[in-house]
């Protein structure tokens, strides 16, 4: 059966090599289950990657279900008193929503499309948080119609829009997204805690206080339309510092104290967002979840004691941190181009349409030859895609075997987050499938896009 592939061969632990993916016992950037087979092929979730490529074609995203579940449980274990809301923008499909639900996580969505997917599989509405700096009227109506637990408000216009729409039903719980004015020292395109960006209400300018007044106007009206459930912030992505989250907590709790003093209202929830860093290559810094849990717990308790406030319910929103390392992307080498004294280019059958992150953020990846043994000396090579862009680069200056040739397979680890979610059909190239692996079985979560799919939307003559 093509939609399911079972591996029956024995596998053994895969050792660290200078040209390959790291060992699971090192600071691994791969799923937690990689093993090497007798044919020197790499297996994930008990399934040979080369066999997946042969069965489902390339490019292909491979996702280790057990790894996703283990990382979800790690968050629940580190923060048992908190709500863990998986940030669906990292990767979302019906199966992923099912995994999230069964592991006891909530779900953070940021569009009507993501909400519709959650609704389609019956994810509990009260465990959904809706984000977005520019929600459409349809987004708002759909969220209210499904009864989502909380909506994160991001503009004064949205507060009014939401209040008017909610009047016909019941008070909608909202979180006010606060910009705390903190620089998490990440890439400019993913820094969201500073002043000069599109998200949230500024704490420094008083916009956050004004938003509180506006929400409470609707909460304290004769017919309440909104309920201030909590304060929210998101500082950016790929953040390694725990202290920046601690300072955000202090600032938001101080705002909670001001709300109590000014309006005699206790705000019961504090959402510190996500953005926890994932190292994509050996040597890249990681986020220390255990240190984060200890520090945030202590800081919140101390700040609440100082301001004479009850400790709020904490929510965190990891996305990349749960799914990134569960993913591996498979490519087939199409051609080689050696420019003497300059560079060797390895062109594969995918690229920026299935992983735009290197072009967008300069994100760095590694890759490894799979499917055959090579004893050739490693040479620096740059893996590029097939698209009509000079910036279509997957990974620069990697040590790959000198005998690499067209037809070989490459595995690129740590591609579970923001690859499929951000994929496009640039150059009318079809998007890859997502293949889940677990306990020696592979199954299709999302099928490969076809040329017929692309043409079906073109209705012009």
PDB file of N, CA, C and O in Angstrom, residues 39-108:
ATOM      1  N   UNK A  39      22.863  -0.971   5.650  1.00  0.00           N
ATOM      2  CA  UNK A  39      23.299  -0.433   4.372  1.00  0.00           C
ATOM      3  C   UNK A  39      23.846   0.991   4.511  1.00  0.00           C
ATOM      4  O   UNK A  39      23.978   1.715   3.531  1.00  0.00           O
ATOM      5  N   UNK A  40      24.161   1.403   5.733  1.00  0.00           N
ATOM      6  CA  UNK A  40      24.660   2.759   6.002  1.00  0.00           C
ATOM      7  C   UNK A  40      23.644   3.829   5.638  1.00  0.00           C
ATOM      8  O   UNK A  40      23.992   4.962   5.372  1.00  0.00           O
ATOM      9  N   UNK A  41      22.394   3.455   5.607  1.00  0.00           N
ATOM     10  CA  UNK A  41      21.326   4.419   5.362  1.00  0.00           C
ATOM     11  C   UNK A  41      20.839   4.946   6.704  1.00  0.00           C
ATOM     12  O   UNK A  41      20.967   4.266   7.725  1.00  0.00           O
ATOM     13  N   UNK A  42      20.297   6.137   6.702  1.00  0.00           N
ATOM     14  CA  UNK A  42      19.757   6.727   7.915  1.00  0.00           C
ATOM     15  C   UNK A  42      18.276   6.411   8.021  1.00  0.00           C
ATOM     16  O   UNK A  42      17.534   6.518   7.050  1.00  0.00           O
ATOM     17  N   UNK A  43      17.849   5.985   9.204  1.00  0.00           N
ATOM     18  CA  UNK A  43      16.441   5.724   9.465  1.00  0.00           C
ATOM     19  C   UNK A  43      15.945   6.674  10.541  1.00  0.00           C
ATOM     20  O   UNK A  43      16.671   7.017  11.474  1.00  0.00           O
ATOM     21  N   UNK A  44      14.716   7.133  10.418  1.00  0.00           N
ATOM     22  CA  UNK A  44      14.056   7.965  11.423  1.00  0.00           C
ATOM     23  C   UNK A  44      12.720   7.315  11.750  1.00  0.00           C
ATOM     24  O   UNK A  44      11.998   6.882  10.851  1.00  0.00           O
ATOM     25  N   UNK A  45      12.425   7.201  13.023  1.00  0.00           N
ATOM     26  CA  UNK A  45      11.189   6.544  13.425  1.00  0.00           C
ATOM     27  C   UNK A  45      11.137   5.096  12.977  1.00  0.00           C
ATOM     28  O   UNK A  45      10.066   4.525  12.796  1.00  0.00           O
ATOM     29  N   UNK A  46      12.326   4.479  12.778  1.00  0.00           N
ATOM     30  CA  UNK A  46      12.384   3.090  12.353  1.00  0.00           C
ATOM     31  C   UNK A  46      12.170   2.894  10.868  1.00  0.00           C
ATOM     32  O   UNK A  46      12.034   1.756  10.412  1.00  0.00           O
ATOM     33  N   UNK A  47      12.164   3.968  10.078  1.00  0.00           N
ATOM     34  CA  UNK A  47      11.939   3.854   8.628  1.00  0.00           C
ATOM     35  C   UNK A  47      13.141   4.440   7.900  1.00  0.00           C
ATOM     36  O   UNK A  47      13.579   5.552   8.197  1.00  0.00           O
ATOM     37  N   UNK A  48      13.689   3.682   6.937  1.00  0.00           N
ATOM     38  CA  UNK A  48      14.831   4.161   6.173  1.00  0.00           C
ATOM     39  C   UNK A  48      14.439   5.354   5.318  1.00  0.00           C
ATOM     40  O   UNK A  48      13.468   5.312   4.559  1.00  0.00           O
ATOM     41  N   UNK A  49      15.232   6.412   5.416  1.00  0.00           N
ATOM     42  CA  UNK A  49      14.935   7.608   4.638  1.00  0.00           C
ATOM     43  C   UNK A  49      15.062   7.339   3.146  1.00  0.00           C
ATOM     44  O   UNK A  49      14.287   7.874   2.338  1.00  0.00           O
ATOM     45  N   UNK A  50      16.035   6.537   2.745  1.00  0.00           N
ATOM     46  CA  UNK A  50      16.187   6.228   1.323  1.00  0.00           C
ATOM     47  C   UNK A  50      14.980   5.456   0.799  1.00  0.00           C
ATOM     48  O   UNK A  50      14.567   5.625  -0.354  1.00  0.00           O
ATOM     49  N   UNK A  51      14.400   4.622   1.650  1.00  0.00           N
ATOM     50  CA  UNK A  51      13.214   3.877   1.235  1.00  0.00           C
ATOM     51  C   UNK A  51      12.006   4.804   1.115  1.00  0.00           C
ATOM     52  O   UNK A  51      11.162   4.644   0.226  1.00  0.00           O
ATOM     53  N   UNK A  52      11.939   5.800   2.002  1.00  0.00           N
ATOM     54  CA  UNK A  52      10.873   6.801   1.879  1.00  0.00           C
ATOM     55  C   UNK A  52      11.011   7.546   0.558  1.00  0.00           C
ATOM     56  O   UNK A  52      10.025   7.766  -0.170  1.00  0.00           O
ATOM     57  N   UNK A  53      12.248   7.939   0.221  1.00  0.00           N
ATOM     58  CA  UNK A  53      12.475   8.654  -1.033  1.00  0.00           C
ATOM     59  C   UNK A  53      12.078   7.794  -2.224  1.00  0.00           C
ATOM     60  O   UNK A  53      11.480   8.288  -3.194  1.00  0.00           O
ATOM     61  N   UNK A  54      12.382   6.512  -2.180  1.00  0.00           N
ATOM     62  CA  UNK A  54      12.046   5.626  -3.287  1.00  0.00           C
ATOM     63  C   UNK A  54      10.543   5.435  -3.421  1.00  0.00           C
ATOM     64  O   UNK A  54      10.007   5.308  -4.531  1.00  0.00           O
ATOM     65  N   UNK A  55       9.852   5.434  -2.290  1.00  0.00           N
ATOM     66  CA  UNK A  55       8.418   5.169  -2.303  1.00  0.00           C
ATOM     67  C   UNK A  55       7.603   6.414  -2.613  1.00  0.00           C
ATOM     68  O   UNK A  55       6.643   6.368  -3.387  1.00  0.00           O
ATOM     69  N   UNK A  56       7.976   7.532  -2.008  1.00  0.00           N
ATOM     70  CA  UNK A  56       7.151   8.743  -2.099  1.00  0.00           C
ATOM     71  C   UNK A  56       7.767   9.830  -2.955  1.00  0.00           C
ATOM     72  O   UNK A  56       7.140  10.858  -3.199  1.00  0.00           O
ATOM     73  N   UNK A  57       9.007   9.633  -3.428  1.00  0.00           N
ATOM     74  CA  UNK A  57       9.653  10.632  -4.251  1.00  0.00           C
ATOM     75  C   UNK A  57      10.303  11.735  -3.436  1.00  0.00           C
ATOM     76  O   UNK A  57      10.216  11.778  -2.211  1.00  0.00           O
ATOM     77  N   UNK A  58      10.987  12.618  -4.143  1.00  0.00           N
ATOM     78  CA  UNK A  58      11.634  13.774  -3.528  1.00  0.00           C
ATOM     79  C   UNK A  58      11.265  15.017  -4.325  1.00  0.00           C
ATOM     80  O   UNK A  58      10.904  14.917  -5.502  1.00  0.00           O
ATOM     81  N   UNK A  59      11.337  16.184  -3.690  1.00  0.00           N
ATOM     82  CA  UNK A  59      11.592  16.405  -2.267  1.00  0.00           C
ATOM     83  C   UNK A  59      10.448  15.831  -1.422  1.00  0.00           C
ATOM     84  O   UNK A  59       9.331  15.678  -1.909  1.00  0.00           O
ATOM     85  N   UNK A  60      10.737  15.564  -0.170  1.00  0.00           N
ATOM     86  CA  UNK A  60       9.726  15.083   0.762  1.00  0.00           C
ATOM     87  C   UNK A  60      10.086  15.523   2.171  1.00  0.00           C
ATOM     88  O   UNK A  60      11.255  15.461   2.563  1.00  0.00           O
ATOM     89  N   UNK A  61       9.075  15.974   2.893  1.00  0.00           N
ATOM     90  CA  UNK A  61       9.241  16.254   4.317  1.00  0.00           C
ATOM     91  C   UNK A  61       8.936  14.978   5.090  1.00  0.00           C
ATOM     92  O   UNK A  61       7.909  14.335   4.852  1.00  0.00           O
ATOM     93  N   UNK A  62       9.803  14.629   6.026  1.00  0.00           N
ATOM     94  CA  UNK A  62       9.578  13.473   6.897  1.00  0.00           C
ATOM     95  C   UNK A  62       9.425  13.991   8.324  1.00  0.00           C
ATOM     96  O   UNK A  62      10.238  14.803   8.784  1.00  0.00           O
ATOM     97  N   UNK A  63       8.390  13.539   9.014  1.00  0.00           N
ATOM     98  CA  UNK A  63       8.088  14.045  10.357  1.00  0.00           C
ATOM     99  C   UNK A  63       7.977  12.891  11.335  1.00  0.00           C
ATOM    100  O   UNK A  63       7.187  11.965  11.128  1.00  0.00           O
ATOM    101  N   UNK A  64       8.766  12.949  12.396  1.00  0.00           N
ATOM    102  CA  UNK A  64       8.818  11.899  13.416  1.00  0.00           C
ATOM    103  C   UNK A  64       7.751  12.175  14.475  1.00  0.00           C
ATOM    104  O   UNK A  64       7.899  13.056  15.314  1.00  0.00           O
ATOM    105  N   UNK A  65       6.676  11.398  14.439  1.00  0.00           N
ATOM    106  CA  UNK A  65       5.564  11.615  15.369  1.00  0.00           C
ATOM    107  C   UNK A  65       5.994  11.461  16.830  1.00  0.00           C
ATOM    108  O   UNK A  65       5.612  12.265  17.688  1.00  0.00           O
ATOM    109  N   UNK A  66       6.777  10.439  17.125  1.00  0.00           N
ATOM    110  CA  UNK A  66       7.196  10.212  18.509  1.00  0.00           C
ATOM    111  C   UNK A  66       8.024  11.379  19.036  1.00  0.00           C
ATOM    112  O   UNK A  66       7.935  11.741  20.214  1.00  0.00           O
ATOM    113  N   UNK A  67       8.821  11.992  18.168  1.00  0.00           N
ATOM    114  CA  UNK A  67       9.637  13.128  18.577  1.00  0.00           C
ATOM    115  C   UNK A  67       8.758  14.325  18.913  1.00  0.00           C
ATOM    116  O   UNK A  67       8.982  15.019  19.916  1.00  0.00           O
ATOM    117  N   UNK A  68       7.761  14.580  18.088  1.00  0.00           N
ATOM    118  CA  UNK A  68       6.815  15.675  18.365  1.00  0.00           C
ATOM    119  C   UNK A  68       6.156  15.461  19.719  1.00  0.00           C
ATOM    120  O   UNK A  68       6.092  16.370  20.556  1.00  0.00           O
ATOM    121  N   UNK A  69       5.677  14.267  19.944  1.00  0.00           N
ATOM    122  CA  UNK A  69       4.981  13.977  21.195  1.00  0.00           C
ATOM    123  C   UNK A  69       5.917  14.098  22.399  1.00  0.00           C
ATOM    124  O   UNK A  69       5.518  14.616  23.454  1.00  0.00           O
ATOM    125  N   UNK A  70       7.161  13.658  22.250  1.00  0.00           N
ATOM    126  CA  UNK A  70       8.115  13.732  23.360  1.00  0.00           C
ATOM    127  C   UNK A  70       8.403  15.179  23.734  1.00  0.00           C
ATOM    128  O   UNK A  70       8.516  15.511  24.926  1.00  0.00           O
ATOM    129  N   UNK A  71       8.530  16.045  22.747  1.00  0.00           N
ATOM    130  CA  UNK A  71       8.818  17.456  23.051  1.00  0.00           C
ATOM    131  C   UNK A  71       7.597  18.145  23.659  1.00  0.00           C
ATOM    132  O   UNK A  71       7.730  19.020  24.512  1.00  0.00           O
ATOM    133  N   UNK A  72       6.406  17.759  23.229  1.00  0.00           N
ATOM    134  CA  UNK A  72       5.196  18.293  23.857  1.00  0.00           C
ATOM    135  C   UNK A  72       5.143  17.886  25.332  1.00  0.00           C
ATOM    136  O   UNK A  72       4.828  18.697  26.210  1.00  0.00           O
ATOM    137  N   UNK A  73       5.482  16.630  25.608  1.00  0.00           N
ATOM    138  CA  UNK A  73       5.478  16.149  26.993  1.00  0.00           C
ATOM    139  C   UNK A  73       6.564  16.828  27.819  1.00  0.00           C
ATOM    140  O   UNK A  73       6.381  17.054  29.025  1.00  0.00           O
ATOM    141  N   UNK A  74       7.689  17.155  27.176  1.00  0.00           N
ATOM    142  CA  UNK A  74       8.754  17.847  27.909  1.00  0.00           C
ATOM    143  C   UNK A  74       8.266  19.207  28.408  1.00  0.00           C
ATOM    144  O   UNK A  74       8.590  19.624  29.525  1.00  0.00           O
ATOM    145  N   UNK A  75       7.499  19.910  27.595  1.00  0.00           N
ATOM    146  CA  UNK A  75       6.939  21.199  28.039  1.00  0.00           C
ATOM    147  C   UNK A  75       5.939  21.006  29.165  1.00  0.00           C
ATOM    148  O   UNK A  75       5.939  21.760  30.145  1.00  0.00           O
ATOM    149  N   UNK A  76       5.095  20.012  29.038  1.00  0.00           N
ATOM    150  CA  UNK A  76       4.117  19.769  30.101  1.00  0.00           C
ATOM    151  C   UNK A  76       4.802  19.353  31.399  1.00  0.00           C
ATOM    152  O   UNK A  76       4.357  19.716  32.493  1.00  0.00           O
ATOM    153  N   UNK A  77       5.896  18.616  31.284  1.00  0.00           N
ATOM    154  CA  UNK A  77       6.630  18.184  32.475  1.00  0.00           C
ATOM    155  C   UNK A  77       7.354  19.353  33.131  1.00  0.00           C
ATOM    156  O   UNK A  77       7.375  19.473  34.365  1.00  0.00           O
ATOM    157  N   UNK A  78       7.959  20.226  32.320  1.00  0.00           N
ATOM    158  CA  UNK A  78       8.705  21.362  32.871  1.00  0.00           C
ATOM    159  C   UNK A  78       7.784  22.413  33.471  1.00  0.00           C
ATOM    160  O   UNK A  78       8.147  23.081  34.444  1.00  0.00           O
ATOM    161  N   UNK A  79       6.591  22.556  32.909  1.00  0.00           N
ATOM    162  CA  UNK A  79       5.653  23.599  33.351  1.00  0.00           C
ATOM    163  C   UNK A  79       4.279  22.983  33.607  1.00  0.00           C
ATOM    164  O   UNK A  79       3.292  23.302  32.935  1.00  0.00           O
ATOM    165  N   UNK A  80       4.179  22.107  34.603  1.00  0.00           N
ATOM    166  CA  UNK A  80       2.906  21.397  34.813  1.00  0.00           C
ATOM    167  C   UNK A  80       1.759  22.305  35.224  1.00  0.00           C
ATOM    168  O   UNK A  80       0.589  21.955  35.028  1.00  0.00           O
ATOM    169  N   UNK A  81       2.089  23.474  35.780  1.00  0.00           N
ATOM    170  CA  UNK A  81       1.041  24.389  36.221  1.00  0.00           C
ATOM    171  C   UNK A  81       0.571  25.318  35.114  1.00  0.00           C
ATOM    172  O   UNK A  81      -0.411  26.060  35.272  1.00  0.00           O
ATOM    173  N   UNK A  82       1.238  25.291  33.963  1.00  0.00           N
ATOM    174  CA  UNK A  82       0.959  26.232  32.882  1.00  0.00           C
ATOM    175  C   UNK A  82       0.150  25.579  31.771  1.00  0.00           C
ATOM    176  O   UNK A  82       0.100  24.358  31.632  1.00  0.00           O
ATOM    177  N   UNK A  83      -0.472  26.432  30.973  1.00  0.00           N
ATOM    178  CA  UNK A  83      -1.104  25.989  29.735  1.00  0.00           C
ATOM    179  C   UNK A  83      -0.053  26.052  28.628  1.00  0.00           C
ATOM    180  O   UNK A  83       0.603  27.072  28.449  1.00  0.00           O
ATOM    181  N   UNK A  84       0.098  24.960  27.892  1.00  0.00           N
ATOM    182  CA  UNK A  84       1.019  24.915  26.766  1.00  0.00           C
ATOM    183  C   UNK A  84       0.176  24.969  25.500  1.00  0.00           C
ATOM    184  O   UNK A  84      -0.586  24.038  25.207  1.00  0.00           O
ATOM    185  N   UNK A  85       0.291  26.061  24.767  1.00  0.00           N
ATOM    186  CA  UNK A  85      -0.494  26.243  23.543  1.00  0.00           C
ATOM    187  C   UNK A  85       0.441  26.108  22.347  1.00  0.00           C
ATOM    188  O   UNK A  85       1.297  26.966  22.120  1.00  0.00           O
ATOM    189  N   UNK A  86       0.290  25.042  21.602  1.00  0.00           N
ATOM    190  CA  UNK A  86       1.142  24.831  20.435  1.00  0.00           C
ATOM    191  C   UNK A  86       0.858  25.897  19.382  1.00  0.00           C
ATOM    192  O   UNK A  86      -0.298  26.123  19.010  1.00  0.00           O
ATOM    193  N   UNK A  87       1.909  26.559  18.905  1.00  0.00           N
ATOM    194  CA  UNK A  87       1.770  27.607  17.895  1.00  0.00           C
ATOM    195  C   UNK A  87       1.659  26.969  16.517  1.00  0.00           C
ATOM    196  O   UNK A  87       2.660  26.579  15.911  1.00  0.00           O
ATOM    197  N   UNK A  88       0.447  26.875  16.011  1.00  0.00           N
ATOM    198  CA  UNK A  88       0.184  26.140  14.787  1.00  0.00           C
ATOM    199  C   UNK A  88       0.842  26.714  13.554  1.00  0.00           C
ATOM    200  O   UNK A  88       0.990  26.008  12.544  1.00  0.00           O
ATOM    201  N   UNK A  89       1.250  27.982  13.597  1.00  0.00           N
ATOM    202  CA  UNK A  89       1.891  28.574  12.420  1.00  0.00           C
ATOM    203  C   UNK A  89       3.191  27.847  12.058  1.00  0.00           C
ATOM    204  O   UNK A  89       3.623  27.891  10.905  1.00  0.00           O
ATOM    205  N   UNK A  90       3.814  27.166  13.024  1.00  0.00           N
ATOM    206  CA  UNK A  90       5.052  26.442  12.743  1.00  0.00           C
ATOM    207  C   UNK A  90       4.808  25.286  11.780  1.00  0.00           C
ATOM    208  O   UNK A  90       5.555  25.092  10.817  1.00  0.00           O
ATOM    209  N   UNK A  91       3.783  24.506  12.046  1.00  0.00           N
ATOM    210  CA  UNK A  91       3.357  23.428  11.142  1.00  0.00           C
ATOM    211  C   UNK A  91       1.990  22.968  11.604  1.00  0.00           C
ATOM    212  O   UNK A  91       1.777  22.720  12.796  1.00  0.00           O
ATOM    213  N   UNK A  92       1.069  22.833  10.662  1.00  0.00           N
ATOM    214  CA  UNK A  92      -0.278  22.415  11.035  1.00  0.00           C
ATOM    215  C   UNK A  92      -0.872  21.537   9.945  1.00  0.00           C
ATOM    216  O   UNK A  92      -0.756  21.815   8.752  1.00  0.00           O
ATOM    217  N   UNK A  93      -1.483  20.454  10.383  1.00  0.00           N
ATOM    218  CA  UNK A  93      -2.307  19.611   9.533  1.00  0.00           C
ATOM    219  C   UNK A  93      -3.234  18.856  10.477  1.00  0.00           C
ATOM    220  O   UNK A  93      -3.122  18.974  11.699  1.00  0.00           O
ATOM    221  N   UNK A  94      -4.150  18.087   9.928  1.00  0.00           N
ATOM    222  CA  UNK A  94      -5.123  17.420  10.793  1.00  0.00           C
ATOM    223  C   UNK A  94      -4.458  16.451  11.770  1.00  0.00           C
ATOM    224  O   UNK A  94      -4.841  16.384  12.942  1.00  0.00           O
ATOM    225  N   UNK A  95      -3.464  15.718  11.293  1.00  0.00           N
ATOM    226  CA  UNK A  95      -2.788  14.780  12.188  1.00  0.00           C
ATOM    227  C   UNK A  95      -2.053  15.511  13.304  1.00  0.00           C
ATOM    228  O   UNK A  95      -2.095  15.092  14.468  1.00  0.00           O
ATOM    229  N   UNK A  96      -1.387  16.610  12.967  1.00  0.00           N
ATOM    230  CA  UNK A  96      -0.665  17.373  13.981  1.00  0.00           C
ATOM    231  C   UNK A  96      -1.616  17.888  15.050  1.00  0.00           C
ATOM    232  O   UNK A  96      -1.305  17.848  16.250  1.00  0.00           O
ATOM    233  N   UNK A  97      -2.775  18.358  14.633  1.00  0.00           N
ATOM    234  CA  UNK A  97      -3.763  18.824  15.607  1.00  0.00           C
ATOM    235  C   UNK A  97      -4.189  17.672  16.510  1.00  0.00           C
ATOM    236  O   UNK A  97      -4.371  17.846  17.719  1.00  0.00           O
ATOM    237  N   UNK A  98      -4.327  16.487  15.933  1.00  0.00           N
ATOM    238  CA  UNK A  98      -4.678  15.323  16.751  1.00  0.00           C
ATOM    239  C   UNK A  98      -3.599  14.988  17.758  1.00  0.00           C
ATOM    240  O   UNK A  98      -3.898  14.661  18.922  1.00  0.00           O
ATOM    241  N   UNK A  99      -2.325  15.078  17.356  1.00  0.00           N
ATOM    242  CA  UNK A  99      -1.231  14.823  18.296  1.00  0.00           C
ATOM    243  C   UNK A  99      -1.252  15.843  19.429  1.00  0.00           C
ATOM    244  O   UNK A  99      -1.083  15.492  20.603  1.00  0.00           O
ATOM    245  N   UNK A 100      -1.425  17.100  19.074  1.00  0.00           N
ATOM    246  CA  UNK A 100      -1.459  18.168  20.073  1.00  0.00           C
ATOM    247  C   UNK A 100      -2.585  17.936  21.072  1.00  0.00           C
ATOM    248  O   UNK A 100      -2.415  18.059  22.288  1.00  0.00           O
ATOM    249  N   UNK A 101      -3.745  17.603  20.545  1.00  0.00           N
ATOM    250  CA  UNK A 101      -4.903  17.381  21.426  1.00  0.00           C
ATOM    251  C   UNK A 101      -4.662  16.210  22.373  1.00  0.00           C
ATOM    252  O   UNK A 101      -4.905  16.308  23.580  1.00  0.00           O
ATOM    253  N   UNK A 102      -4.149  15.098  21.843  1.00  0.00           N
ATOM    254  CA  UNK A 102      -3.978  13.917  22.684  1.00  0.00           C
ATOM    255  C   UNK A 102      -2.885  14.099  23.725  1.00  0.00           C
ATOM    256  O   UNK A 102      -2.898  13.415  24.763  1.00  0.00           O
ATOM    257  N   UNK A 103      -1.951  15.018  23.488  1.00  0.00           N
ATOM    258  CA  UNK A 103      -0.910  15.292  24.475  1.00  0.00           C
ATOM    259  C   UNK A 103      -1.329  16.360  25.486  1.00  0.00           C
ATOM    260  O   UNK A 103      -0.524  16.775  26.324  1.00  0.00           O
ATOM    261  N   UNK A 104      -2.563  16.825  25.395  1.00  0.00           N
ATOM    262  CA  UNK A 104      -3.085  17.755  26.386  1.00  0.00           C
ATOM    263  C   UNK A 104      -2.709  19.199  26.178  1.00  0.00           C
ATOM    264  O   UNK A 104      -2.857  20.022  27.096  1.00  0.00           O
ATOM    265  N   UNK A 105      -2.243  19.552  24.986  1.00  0.00           N
ATOM    266  CA  UNK A 105      -1.867  20.932  24.707  1.00  0.00           C
ATOM    267  C   UNK A 105      -3.064  21.707  24.178  1.00  0.00           C
ATOM    268  O   UNK A 105      -4.012  21.132  23.623  1.00  0.00           O
ATOM    269  N   UNK A 106      -3.010  23.033  24.335  1.00  0.00           N
ATOM    270  CA  UNK A 106      -3.945  23.913  23.665  1.00  0.00           C
ATOM    271  C   UNK A 106      -3.384  24.244  22.294  1.00  0.00           C
ATOM    272  O   UNK A 106      -2.296  23.791  21.920  1.00  0.00           O
ATOM    273  N   UNK A 107      -4.115  25.053  21.529  1.00  0.00           N
ATOM    274  CA  UNK A 107      -3.718  25.355  20.159  1.00  0.00           C
ATOM    275  C   UNK A 107      -3.811  26.856  19.910  1.00  0.00           C
ATOM    276  O   UNK A 107      -4.833  27.482  20.182  1.00  0.00           O
ATOM    277  N   UNK A 108      -2.712  27.407  19.396  1.00  0.00           N
ATOM    278  CA  UNK A 108      -2.640  28.817  19.025  1.00  0.00           C
ATOM    279  C   UNK A 108      -2.747  28.897  17.504  1.00  0.00           C
ATOM    280  O   UNK A 108      -1.929  28.321  16.786  1.00  0.00           O
TER     281      UNK A 108
END
